[in-house]
mmCIF file of N, CA, C and O in Angstrom:
data_model
loop_
_atom_site.group_PDB
_atom_site.id
_atom_site.type_symbol
_atom_site.label_atom_id
_atom_site.label_comp_id
_atom_site.label_asym_id
_atom_site.label_seq_id
_atom_site.Cartn_x
_atom_site.Cartn_y
_atom_site.Cartn_z
ATOM 1 N N MET A 1 0.846 -1.179 0.000
ATOM 2 C CA MET A 1 0.000 0.000 0.000
ATOM 3 C C MET A 1 0.890 1.240 0.000
ATOM 4 O O MET A 1 1.827 1.333 0.765
ATOM 5 N N GLN A 2 0.561 2.206 -0.853
ATOM 6 C CA GLN A 2 1.356 3.413 -0.984
ATOM 7 C C GLN A 2 0.810 4.505 -0.063
ATOM 8 O O GLN A 2 -0.390 4.724 0.011
ATOM 9 N N SER A 3 1.712 5.176 0.641
ATOM 10 C CA SER A 3 1.325 6.264 1.531
ATOM 11 C C SER A 3 1.205 7.562 0.735
ATOM 12 O O SER A 3 2.017 7.840 -0.136
ATOM 13 N N HIS A 4 0.193 8.374 1.045
ATOM 14 C CA HIS A 4 0.012 9.664 0.392
ATOM 15 C C HIS A 4 0.394 10.815 1.325
ATOM 16 O O HIS A 4 0.065 11.949 1.043
ATOM 17 N N ALA A 5 1.108 10.522 2.396
ATOM 18 C CA ALA A 5 1.431 11.543 3.386
ATOM 19 C C ALA A 5 2.232 12.696 2.788
ATOM 20 O O ALA A 5 2.062 13.836 3.184
ATOM 21 N N HIS A 6 3.083 12.420 1.808
ATOM 22 C CA HIS A 6 3.913 13.467 1.222
ATOM 23 C C HIS A 6 3.563 13.706 -0.242
ATOM 24 O O HIS A 6 4.301 14.311 -0.978
ATOM 25 N N ASP A 7 2.426 13.220 -0.697
ATOM 26 C CA ASP A 7 2.012 13.359 -2.085
ATOM 27 C C ASP A 7 1.326 14.710 -2.276
ATOM 28 O O ASP A 7 0.116 14.835 -2.140
ATOM 29 N N THR A 8 2.109 15.731 -2.621
ATOM 30 C CA THR A 8 1.555 17.075 -2.787
ATOM 31 C C THR A 8 0.746 17.214 -4.063
ATOM 32 O O THR A 8 -0.029 18.148 -4.202
ATOM 33 N N THR A 9 0.884 16.297 -5.003
ATOM 34 C CA THR A 9 0.138 16.394 -6.252
ATOM 35 C C THR A 9 -1.350 16.164 -6.043
ATOM 36 O O THR A 9 -2.150 16.547 -6.882
ATOM 37 N N ARG A 10 -1.744 15.573 -4.935
ATOM 38 C CA ARG A 10 -3.168 15.346 -4.663
ATOM 39 C C ARG A 10 -3.925 16.653 -4.531
ATOM 40 O O ARG A 10 -5.138 16.684 -4.650
ATOM 41 N N HIS A 11 -3.240 17.760 -4.280
ATOM 42 C CA HIS A 11 -3.904 19.037 -4.034
ATOM 43 C C HIS A 11 -3.772 20.019 -5.194
ATOM 44 O O HIS A 11 -4.194 21.153 -5.078
ATOM 45 N N LEU A 12 -3.171 19.583 -6.297
ATOM 46 C CA LEU A 12 -3.018 20.463 -7.447
ATOM 47 C C LEU A 12 -4.316 20.545 -8.235
ATOM 48 O O LEU A 12 -5.084 19.592 -8.304
ATOM 49 N N LEU A 13 -4.549 21.696 -8.839
ATOM 50 C CA LEU A 13 -5.727 21.877 -9.674
ATOM 51 C C LEU A 13 -5.346 21.628 -11.125
ATOM 52 O O LEU A 13 -4.269 21.994 -11.573
ATOM 53 N N ASP A 14 -6.244 21.022 -11.857
ATOM 54 C CA ASP A 14 -6.098 20.842 -13.290
ATOM 55 C C ASP A 14 -7.042 21.801 -14.001
ATOM 56 O O ASP A 14 -7.972 22.348 -13.387
ATOM 57 N N ASN A 15 -6.833 21.988 -15.297
ATOM 58 C CA ASN A 15 -7.764 22.804 -16.079
ATOM 59 C C ASN A 15 -9.176 22.291 -15.873
ATOM 60 O O ASN A 15 -9.424 21.092 -15.929
ATOM 61 N N GLY A 16 -10.088 23.212 -15.621
ATOM 62 C CA GLY A 16 -11.489 22.844 -15.441
ATOM 63 C C GLY A 16 -11.877 22.519 -14.016
ATOM 64 O O GLY A 16 -13.066 22.393 -13.714
ATOM 65 N N ASP A 17 -10.901 22.359 -13.115
ATOM 66 C CA ASP A 17 -11.226 22.088 -11.714
ATOM 67 C C ASP A 17 -11.842 23.328 -11.076
ATOM 68 O O ASP A 17 -11.512 24.460 -11.435
ATOM 69 N N ALA A 18 -12.722 23.112 -10.131
ATOM 70 C CA ALA A 18 -13.324 24.219 -9.392
ATOM 71 C C ALA A 18 -12.290 24.841 -8.458
ATOM 72 O O ALA A 18 -11.495 24.136 -7.827
ATOM 73 N N LEU A 19 -12.299 26.152 -8.403
ATOM 74 C CA LEU A 19 -11.410 26.884 -7.517
ATOM 75 C C LEU A 19 -11.921 26.736 -6.087
ATOM 76 O O LEU A 19 -13.100 26.981 -5.825
ATOM 77 N N PRO A 20 -11.058 26.321 -5.157
ATOM 78 C CA PRO A 20 -11.535 26.226 -3.772
ATOM 79 C C PRO A 20 -11.851 27.610 -3.228
ATOM 80 O O PRO A 20 -11.229 28.591 -3.627
ATOM 81 N N ASP A 21 -12.818 27.691 -2.345
ATOM 82 C CA ASP A 21 -13.168 28.992 -1.765
ATOM 83 C C ASP A 21 -12.274 29.266 -0.571
ATOM 84 O O ASP A 21 -12.625 28.974 0.562
ATOM 85 N N LEU A 22 -11.116 29.816 -0.864
ATOM 86 C CA LEU A 22 -10.186 30.182 0.201
ATOM 87 C C LEU A 22 -10.639 31.491 0.824
ATOM 88 O O LEU A 22 -11.123 32.383 0.144
ATOM 89 N N ARG A 23 -10.451 31.613 2.117
ATOM 90 C CA ARG A 23 -10.727 32.857 2.815
ATOM 91 C C ARG A 23 -9.375 33.380 3.275
ATOM 92 O O ARG A 23 -8.715 32.755 4.095
ATOM 93 N N LEU A 24 -8.978 34.522 2.696
ATOM 94 C CA LEU A 24 -7.631 35.041 2.886
ATOM 95 C C LEU A 24 -7.664 36.460 3.427
ATOM 96 O O LEU A 24 -8.551 37.241 3.089
ATOM 97 N N PRO A 25 -6.650 36.823 4.230
ATOM 98 C CA PRO A 25 -6.579 38.207 4.713
ATOM 99 C C PRO A 25 -6.128 39.132 3.585
ATOM 100 O O PRO A 25 -5.282 38.765 2.776
ATOM 101 N N SER A 26 -6.722 40.311 3.518
ATOM 102 C CA SER A 26 -6.340 41.301 2.516
ATOM 103 C C SER A 26 -5.411 42.336 3.145
ATOM 104 O O SER A 26 -5.249 42.376 4.364
ATOM 105 N N VAL A 27 -4.840 43.195 2.308
ATOM 106 C CA VAL A 27 -3.956 44.239 2.830
ATOM 107 C C VAL A 27 -4.713 45.228 3.698
ATOM 108 O O VAL A 27 -4.101 45.916 4.516
ATOM 109 N N SER A 28 -6.033 45.289 3.554
ATOM 110 C CA SER A 28 -6.825 46.193 4.395
ATOM 111 C C SER A 28 -7.093 45.589 5.771
ATOM 112 O O SER A 28 -7.621 46.246 6.652
ATOM 113 N N GLY A 29 -6.751 44.292 5.919
ATOM 114 C CA GLY A 29 -6.971 43.622 7.194
ATOM 115 C C GLY A 29 -8.262 42.825 7.243
ATOM 116 O O GLY A 29 -8.495 42.079 8.180
ATOM 117 N N SER A 30 -9.112 42.986 6.232
ATOM 118 C CA SER A 30 -10.348 42.215 6.200
ATOM 119 C C SER A 30 -10.077 40.830 5.610
ATOM 120 O O SER A 30 -9.034 40.578 5.035
ATOM 121 N N THR A 31 -11.050 39.945 5.762
ATOM 122 C CA THR A 31 -10.947 38.619 5.170
ATOM 123 C C THR A 31 -11.725 38.615 3.866
ATOM 124 O O THR A 31 -12.855 39.098 3.811
ATOM 125 N N VAL A 32 -11.104 38.077 2.818
ATOM 126 C CA VAL A 32 -11.714 38.067 1.496
ATOM 127 C C VAL A 32 -11.931 36.630 1.059
ATOM 128 O O VAL A 32 -11.045 35.790 1.195
ATOM 129 N N SER A 33 -13.104 36.373 0.527
ATOM 130 C CA SER A 33 -13.411 35.080 -0.069
ATOM 131 C C SER A 33 -12.889 35.096 -1.504
ATOM 132 O O SER A 33 -13.208 36.007 -2.275
ATOM 133 N N LEU A 34 -12.101 34.112 -1.872
ATOM 134 C CA LEU A 34 -11.582 34.044 -3.231
ATOM 135 C C LEU A 34 -12.718 33.914 -4.239
ATOM 136 O O LEU A 34 -12.688 34.535 -5.302
ATOM 137 N N HIS A 35 -13.753 33.155 -3.897
ATOM 138 C CA HIS A 35 -14.915 33.044 -4.789
ATOM 139 C C HIS A 35 -15.567 34.403 -5.012
ATOM 140 O O HIS A 35 -15.939 34.744 -6.139
ATOM 141 N N ASP A 36 -15.717 35.196 -3.950
ATOM 142 C CA ASP A 36 -16.316 36.522 -4.088
ATOM 143 C C ASP A 36 -15.427 37.446 -4.914
ATOM 144 O O ASP A 36 -15.916 38.254 -5.696
ATOM 145 N N ALA A 37 -14.124 37.329 -4.741
ATOM 146 C CA ALA A 37 -13.193 38.207 -5.448
ATOM 147 C C ALA A 37 -13.198 37.976 -6.952
ATOM 148 O O ALA A 37 -12.991 38.906 -7.718
ATOM 149 N N VAL A 38 -13.439 36.750 -7.379
ATOM 150 C CA VAL A 38 -13.416 36.442 -8.816
ATOM 151 C C VAL A 38 -14.813 36.331 -9.426
ATOM 152 O O VAL A 38 -14.938 36.139 -10.625
ATOM 153 N N ALA A 39 -15.839 36.473 -8.613
ATOM 154 C CA ALA A 39 -17.221 36.250 -9.079
ATOM 155 C C ALA A 39 -17.568 37.134 -10.260
ATOM 156 O O ALA A 39 -17.380 38.352 -10.230
ATOM 157 N N GLY A 40 -18.059 36.503 -11.311
ATOM 158 C CA GLY A 40 -18.586 37.231 -12.449
ATOM 159 C C GLY A 40 -17.565 37.892 -13.345
ATOM 160 O O GLY A 40 -17.930 38.715 -14.178
ATOM 161 N N ALA A 41 -16.286 37.582 -13.189
ATOM 162 C CA ALA A 41 -15.268 38.238 -14.010
ATOM 163 C C ALA A 41 -14.139 37.271 -14.328
ATOM 164 O O ALA A 41 -13.875 36.336 -13.573
ATOM 165 N N TRP A 42 -13.511 37.524 -15.455
ATOM 166 C CA TRP A 42 -12.266 36.824 -15.730
ATOM 167 C C TRP A 42 -11.251 37.340 -14.712
ATOM 168 O O TRP A 42 -11.274 38.516 -14.345
ATOM 169 N N SER A 43 -10.383 36.477 -14.262
ATOM 170 C CA SER A 43 -9.417 36.874 -13.236
ATOM 171 C C SER A 43 -8.055 36.267 -13.520
ATOM 172 O O SER A 43 -7.952 35.174 -14.068
ATOM 173 N N VAL A 44 -7.031 37.013 -13.124
ATOM 174 C CA VAL A 44 -5.661 36.511 -13.128
ATOM 175 C C VAL A 44 -5.250 36.423 -11.670
ATOM 176 O O VAL A 44 -5.326 37.417 -10.943
ATOM 177 N N ILE A 45 -4.868 35.233 -11.236
ATOM 178 C CA ILE A 45 -4.418 35.046 -9.865
ATOM 179 C C ILE A 45 -2.908 34.820 -9.903
ATOM 180 O O ILE A 45 -2.437 33.866 -10.516
ATOM 181 N N LEU A 46 -2.182 35.731 -9.282
ATOM 182 C CA LEU A 46 -0.727 35.653 -9.231
ATOM 183 C C LEU A 46 -0.313 35.100 -7.874
ATOM 184 O O LEU A 46 -0.694 35.653 -6.844
ATOM 185 N N PHE A 47 0.441 34.038 -7.874
ATOM 186 C CA PHE A 47 1.019 33.522 -6.638
ATOM 187 C C PHE A 47 2.475 33.958 -6.628
ATOM 188 O O PHE A 47 3.214 33.671 -7.572
ATOM 189 N N TYR A 48 2.865 34.699 -5.588
ATOM 190 C CA TYR A 48 4.250 35.153 -5.529
ATOM 191 C C TYR A 48 4.877 34.721 -4.210
ATOM 192 O O TYR A 48 4.188 34.483 -3.228
ATOM 193 N N ARG A 49 6.195 34.592 -4.237
ATOM 194 C CA ARG A 49 6.906 34.015 -3.090
ATOM 195 C C ARG A 49 6.935 34.937 -1.885
ATOM 196 O O ARG A 49 6.934 34.464 -0.762
ATOM 197 N N GLY A 50 6.981 36.223 -2.099
ATOM 198 C CA GLY A 50 6.980 37.137 -0.962
ATOM 199 C C GLY A 50 7.618 38.462 -1.299
ATOM 200 O O GLY A 50 8.243 38.644 -2.349
ATOM 201 N N ASN A 51 7.482 39.383 -0.374
ATOM 202 C CA ASN A 51 7.999 40.742 -0.506
ATOM 203 C C ASN A 51 9.497 40.749 -0.805
ATOM 204 O O ASN A 51 9.986 41.635 -1.489
ATOM 205 N N TRP A 52 10.214 39.790 -0.330
ATOM 206 C CA TRP A 52 11.665 39.718 -0.458
ATOM 207 C C TRP A 52 12.137 39.343 -1.858
ATOM 208 O O TRP A 52 13.299 39.505 -2.203
ATOM 209 N N CYS A 53 11.254 38.838 -2.723
ATOM 210 C CA CYS A 53 11.638 38.280 -4.026
ATOM 211 C C CYS A 53 11.667 39.366 -5.109
ATOM 212 O O CYS A 53 10.616 39.890 -5.481
ATOM 213 N N PRO A 54 12.839 39.704 -5.642
ATOM 214 C CA PRO A 54 12.908 40.753 -6.661
ATOM 215 C C PRO A 54 12.178 40.384 -7.958
ATOM 216 O O PRO A 54 11.619 41.250 -8.625
ATOM 217 N N PHE A 55 12.169 39.114 -8.315
ATOM 218 C CA PHE A 55 11.477 38.691 -9.530
ATOM 219 C C PHE A 55 9.962 38.848 -9.359
ATOM 220 O O PHE A 55 9.263 39.284 -10.279
ATOM 221 N N CYS A 56 9.474 38.484 -8.186
ATOM 222 C CA CYS A 56 8.044 38.618 -7.896
ATOM 223 C C CYS A 56 7.636 40.088 -7.911
ATOM 224 O O CYS A 56 6.597 40.439 -8.475
ATOM 225 N N ASN A 57 8.464 40.937 -7.305
ATOM 226 C CA ASN A 57 8.157 42.363 -7.271
ATOM 227 C C ASN A 57 8.142 42.957 -8.671
ATOM 228 O O ASN A 57 7.290 43.788 -8.992
ATOM 229 N N ALA A 58 9.050 42.511 -9.532
ATOM 230 C CA ALA A 58 9.071 42.995 -10.915
ATOM 231 C C ALA A 58 7.793 42.581 -11.637
ATOM 232 O O ALA A 58 7.200 43.375 -12.380
ATOM 233 N N GLN A 59 7.358 41.351 -11.420
ATOM 234 C CA GLN A 59 6.133 40.872 -12.063
ATOM 235 C C GLN A 59 4.915 41.643 -11.548
ATOM 236 O O GLN A 59 4.063 42.068 -12.331
ATOM 237 N N LEU A 60 4.828 41.835 -10.242
ATOM 238 C CA LEU A 60 3.702 42.572 -9.668
ATOM 239 C C LEU A 60 3.666 44.002 -10.189
ATOM 240 O O LEU A 60 2.597 44.529 -10.527
ATOM 241 N N ALA A 61 4.829 44.654 -10.256
ATOM 242 C CA ALA A 61 4.900 46.023 -10.758
ATOM 243 C C ALA A 61 4.464 46.082 -12.220
ATOM 244 O O ALA A 61 3.762 47.019 -12.633
ATOM 245 N N ALA A 62 4.849 45.094 -13.026
ATOM 246 C CA ALA A 62 4.457 45.060 -14.437
ATOM 247 C C ALA A 62 2.941 44.924 -14.570
ATOM 248 O O ALA A 62 2.324 45.614 -15.397
ATOM 249 N N PHE A 63 2.332 44.065 -13.771
ATOM 250 C CA PHE A 63 0.869 43.943 -13.799
ATOM 251 C C PHE A 63 0.229 45.251 -13.321
ATOM 252 O O PHE A 63 -0.805 45.660 -13.835
ATOM 253 N N GLY A 64 0.850 45.904 -12.340
ATOM 254 C CA GLY A 64 0.330 47.175 -11.842
ATOM 255 C C GLY A 64 0.329 48.257 -12.906
ATOM 256 O O GLY A 64 -0.616 49.052 -13.004
ATOM 257 N N ARG A 65 1.376 48.284 -13.736
ATOM 258 C CA ARG A 65 1.450 49.274 -14.814
ATOM 259 C C ARG A 65 0.368 49.044 -15.867
ATOM 260 O O ARG A 65 -0.044 49.967 -16.556
ATOM 261 N N ARG A 66 -0.109 47.835 -15.993
ATOM 262 C CA ARG A 66 -1.116 47.479 -16.993
ATOM 263 C C ARG A 66 -2.519 47.319 -16.389
ATOM 264 O O ARG A 66 -3.448 46.893 -17.071
ATOM 265 N N LEU A 67 -2.665 47.666 -15.112
ATOM 266 C CA LEU A 67 -3.925 47.428 -14.420
ATOM 267 C C LEU A 67 -5.112 48.083 -15.124
ATOM 268 O O LEU A 67 -6.174 47.470 -15.269
ATOM 269 N N ALA A 68 -4.951 49.304 -15.605
ATOM 270 C CA ALA A 68 -6.059 49.990 -16.277
ATOM 271 C C ALA A 68 -6.515 49.211 -17.511
ATOM 272 O O ALA A 68 -7.718 49.129 -17.785
ATOM 273 N N GLN A 69 -5.578 48.620 -18.238
ATOM 274 C CA GLN A 69 -5.939 47.833 -19.415
ATOM 275 C C GLN A 69 -6.722 46.579 -19.015
ATOM 276 O O GLN A 69 -7.690 46.212 -19.677
ATOM 277 N N PHE A 70 -6.283 45.925 -17.941
ATOM 278 C CA PHE A 70 -7.021 44.759 -17.456
ATOM 279 C C PHE A 70 -8.428 45.160 -17.019
ATOM 280 O O PHE A 70 -9.402 44.469 -17.318
ATOM 281 N N GLU A 71 -8.533 46.279 -16.300
ATOM 282 C CA GLU A 71 -9.837 46.731 -15.825
ATOM 283 C C GLU A 71 -10.773 47.054 -16.988
ATOM 284 O O GLU A 71 -11.966 46.769 -16.920
ATOM 285 N N GLN A 72 -10.245 47.654 -18.072
ATOM 286 C CA GLN A 72 -11.067 47.947 -19.243
ATOM 287 C C GLN A 72 -11.643 46.669 -19.855
ATOM 288 O O GLN A 72 -12.723 46.680 -20.432
ATOM 289 N N LEU A 73 -10.910 45.575 -19.720
ATOM 290 C CA LEU A 73 -11.365 44.284 -20.230
ATOM 291 C C LEU A 73 -12.236 43.533 -19.227
ATOM 292 O O LEU A 73 -12.725 42.441 -19.506
ATOM 293 N N GLY A 74 -12.404 44.109 -18.026
ATOM 294 C CA GLY A 74 -13.205 43.468 -16.990
ATOM 295 C C GLY A 74 -12.474 42.342 -16.276
ATOM 296 O O GLY A 74 -13.110 41.459 -15.699
ATOM 297 N N VAL A 75 -11.145 42.376 -16.298
ATOM 298 C CA VAL A 75 -10.325 41.327 -15.682
ATOM 299 C C VAL A 75 -9.851 41.779 -14.308
ATOM 300 O O VAL A 75 -9.295 42.875 -14.169
ATOM 301 N N HIS A 76 -10.078 40.944 -13.300
ATOM 302 C CA HIS A 76 -9.585 41.211 -11.948
ATOM 303 C C HIS A 76 -8.177 40.639 -11.798
ATOM 304 O O HIS A 76 -7.905 39.546 -12.303
ATOM 305 N N ILE A 77 -7.320 41.352 -11.086
ATOM 306 C CA ILE A 77 -5.976 40.857 -10.757
ATOM 307 C C ILE A 77 -5.947 40.609 -9.259
ATOM 308 O O ILE A 77 -6.297 41.485 -8.468
ATOM 309 N N ILE A 78 -5.522 39.419 -8.884
ATOM 310 C CA ILE A 78 -5.439 39.041 -7.472
ATOM 311 C C ILE A 78 -4.042 38.482 -7.235
ATOM 312 O O ILE A 78 -3.583 37.622 -7.991
ATOM 313 N N ALA A 79 -3.367 38.963 -6.213
ATOM 314 C CA ALA A 79 -2.032 38.465 -5.876
ATOM 315 C C ALA A 79 -2.090 37.792 -4.506
ATOM 316 O O ALA A 79 -2.648 38.354 -3.562
ATOM 317 N N ILE A 80 -1.507 36.601 -4.420
ATOM 318 C CA ILE A 80 -1.534 35.811 -3.185
ATOM 319 C C ILE A 80 -0.119 35.378 -2.844
ATOM 320 O O ILE A 80 0.628 34.920 -3.708
ATOM 321 N N SER A 81 0.245 35.529 -1.578
ATOM 322 C CA SER A 81 1.533 35.020 -1.105
ATOM 323 C C SER A 81 1.375 34.521 0.330
ATOM 324 O O SER A 81 0.326 34.687 0.939
ATOM 325 N N ALA A 82 2.438 33.955 0.834
ATOM 326 C CA ALA A 82 2.448 33.497 2.220
ATOM 327 C C ALA A 82 2.804 34.622 3.181
ATOM 328 O O ALA A 82 2.813 34.426 4.394
ATOM 329 N N ASP A 83 3.078 35.816 2.651
ATOM 330 C CA ASP A 83 3.412 36.957 3.498
ATOM 331 C C ASP A 83 2.264 37.311 4.430
ATOM 332 O O ASP A 83 1.093 37.094 4.097
ATOM 333 N N GLY A 84 2.607 37.892 5.543
ATOM 334 C CA GLY A 84 1.599 38.433 6.447
ATOM 335 C C GLY A 84 1.056 39.744 5.902
ATOM 336 O O GLY A 84 1.535 40.269 4.894
ATOM 337 N N VAL A 85 0.060 40.288 6.563
ATOM 338 C CA VAL A 85 -0.597 41.509 6.107
ATOM 339 C C VAL A 85 0.388 42.670 6.029
ATOM 340 O O VAL A 85 0.384 43.432 5.055
ATOM 341 N N ASP A 86 1.262 42.826 7.016
ATOM 342 C CA ASP A 86 2.224 43.934 6.994
ATOM 343 C C ASP A 86 3.162 43.845 5.797
ATOM 344 O O ASP A 86 3.421 44.844 5.124
ATOM 345 N N GLU A 87 3.674 42.650 5.517
ATOM 346 C CA GLU A 87 4.553 42.479 4.366
ATOM 347 C C GLU A 87 3.795 42.718 3.064
ATOM 348 O O GLU A 87 4.323 43.294 2.116
ATOM 349 N N ALA A 88 2.545 42.269 3.005
ATOM 350 C CA ALA A 88 1.733 42.485 1.805
ATOM 351 C C ALA A 88 1.508 43.977 1.571
ATOM 352 O O ALA A 88 1.571 44.453 0.433
ATOM 353 N N ARG A 89 1.264 44.724 2.639
ATOM 354 C CA ARG A 89 1.106 46.184 2.506
ATOM 355 C C ARG A 89 2.385 46.807 1.968
ATOM 356 O O ARG A 89 2.335 47.706 1.126
ATOM 357 N N GLN A 90 3.527 46.352 2.461
ATOM 358 C CA GLN A 90 4.815 46.863 1.973
ATOM 359 C C GLN A 90 4.977 46.572 0.482
ATOM 360 O O GLN A 90 5.478 47.409 -0.271
ATOM 361 N N THR A 91 4.540 45.399 0.057
ATOM 362 C CA THR A 91 4.619 45.030 -1.359
ATOM 363 C C THR A 91 3.755 45.962 -2.200
ATOM 364 O O THR A 91 4.181 46.432 -3.258
ATOM 365 N N VAL A 92 2.550 46.231 -1.748
ATOM 366 C CA VAL A 92 1.641 47.142 -2.454
ATOM 367 C C VAL A 92 2.274 48.523 -2.576
ATOM 368 O O VAL A 92 2.291 49.121 -3.655
ATOM 369 N N GLU A 93 2.824 49.026 -1.481
ATOM 370 C CA GLU A 93 3.440 50.358 -1.497
ATOM 371 C C GLU A 93 4.690 50.395 -2.358
ATOM 372 O O GLU A 93 4.885 51.318 -3.159
ATOM 373 N N LYS A 94 5.547 49.389 -2.210
ATOM 374 C CA LYS A 94 6.815 49.341 -2.945
ATOM 375 C C LYS A 94 6.589 49.280 -4.451
ATOM 376 O O LYS A 94 7.321 49.896 -5.215
ATOM 377 N N ASN A 95 5.577 48.548 -4.868
ATOM 378 C CA ASN A 95 5.334 48.332 -6.295
ATOM 379 C C ASN A 95 4.237 49.226 -6.874
ATOM 380 O O ASN A 95 3.917 49.111 -8.050
ATOM 381 N N HIS A 96 3.667 50.094 -6.026
ATOM 382 C CA HIS A 96 2.624 51.032 -6.461
ATOM 383 C C HIS A 96 1.494 50.283 -7.185
ATOM 384 O O HIS A 96 1.114 50.641 -8.299
ATOM 385 N N ILE A 97 0.977 49.261 -6.527
ATOM 386 C CA ILE A 97 -0.098 48.458 -7.127
ATOM 387 C C ILE A 97 -1.396 48.665 -6.361
ATOM 388 O O ILE A 97 -1.389 48.986 -5.187
ATOM 389 N N ALA A 98 -2.483 48.474 -7.067
ATOM 390 C CA ALA A 98 -3.811 48.670 -6.469
ATOM 391 C C ALA A 98 -4.632 47.383 -6.558
ATOM 392 O O ALA A 98 -5.827 47.420 -6.771
ATOM 393 N N PHE A 99 -3.982 46.233 -6.408
ATOM 394 C CA PHE A 99 -4.681 44.958 -6.386
ATOM 395 C C PHE A 99 -4.091 44.111 -5.309
ATOM 396 O O PHE A 99 -3.043 44.425 -4.770
#
């Protein structure tokens, strides 16, 4: 019998899988439902390693520069990391992003 204790692939999503309704803290300190955040709109969900990652910050800043274009298309941008709320706020300020 094979153990699945370390099988991380069991939790990966495939194309067409339903997005789990995660409840995550936002930079404002409130809790946001991922389902509510993407409801009724196309969405881009960015997973980034953290405030400390220069590559992640460059990517977030690039999406921030194009945010108006995404909004015109009705696309929501959502960024998720393991950072705490304070670090996430620093990321928003450092990269001048509004998502």
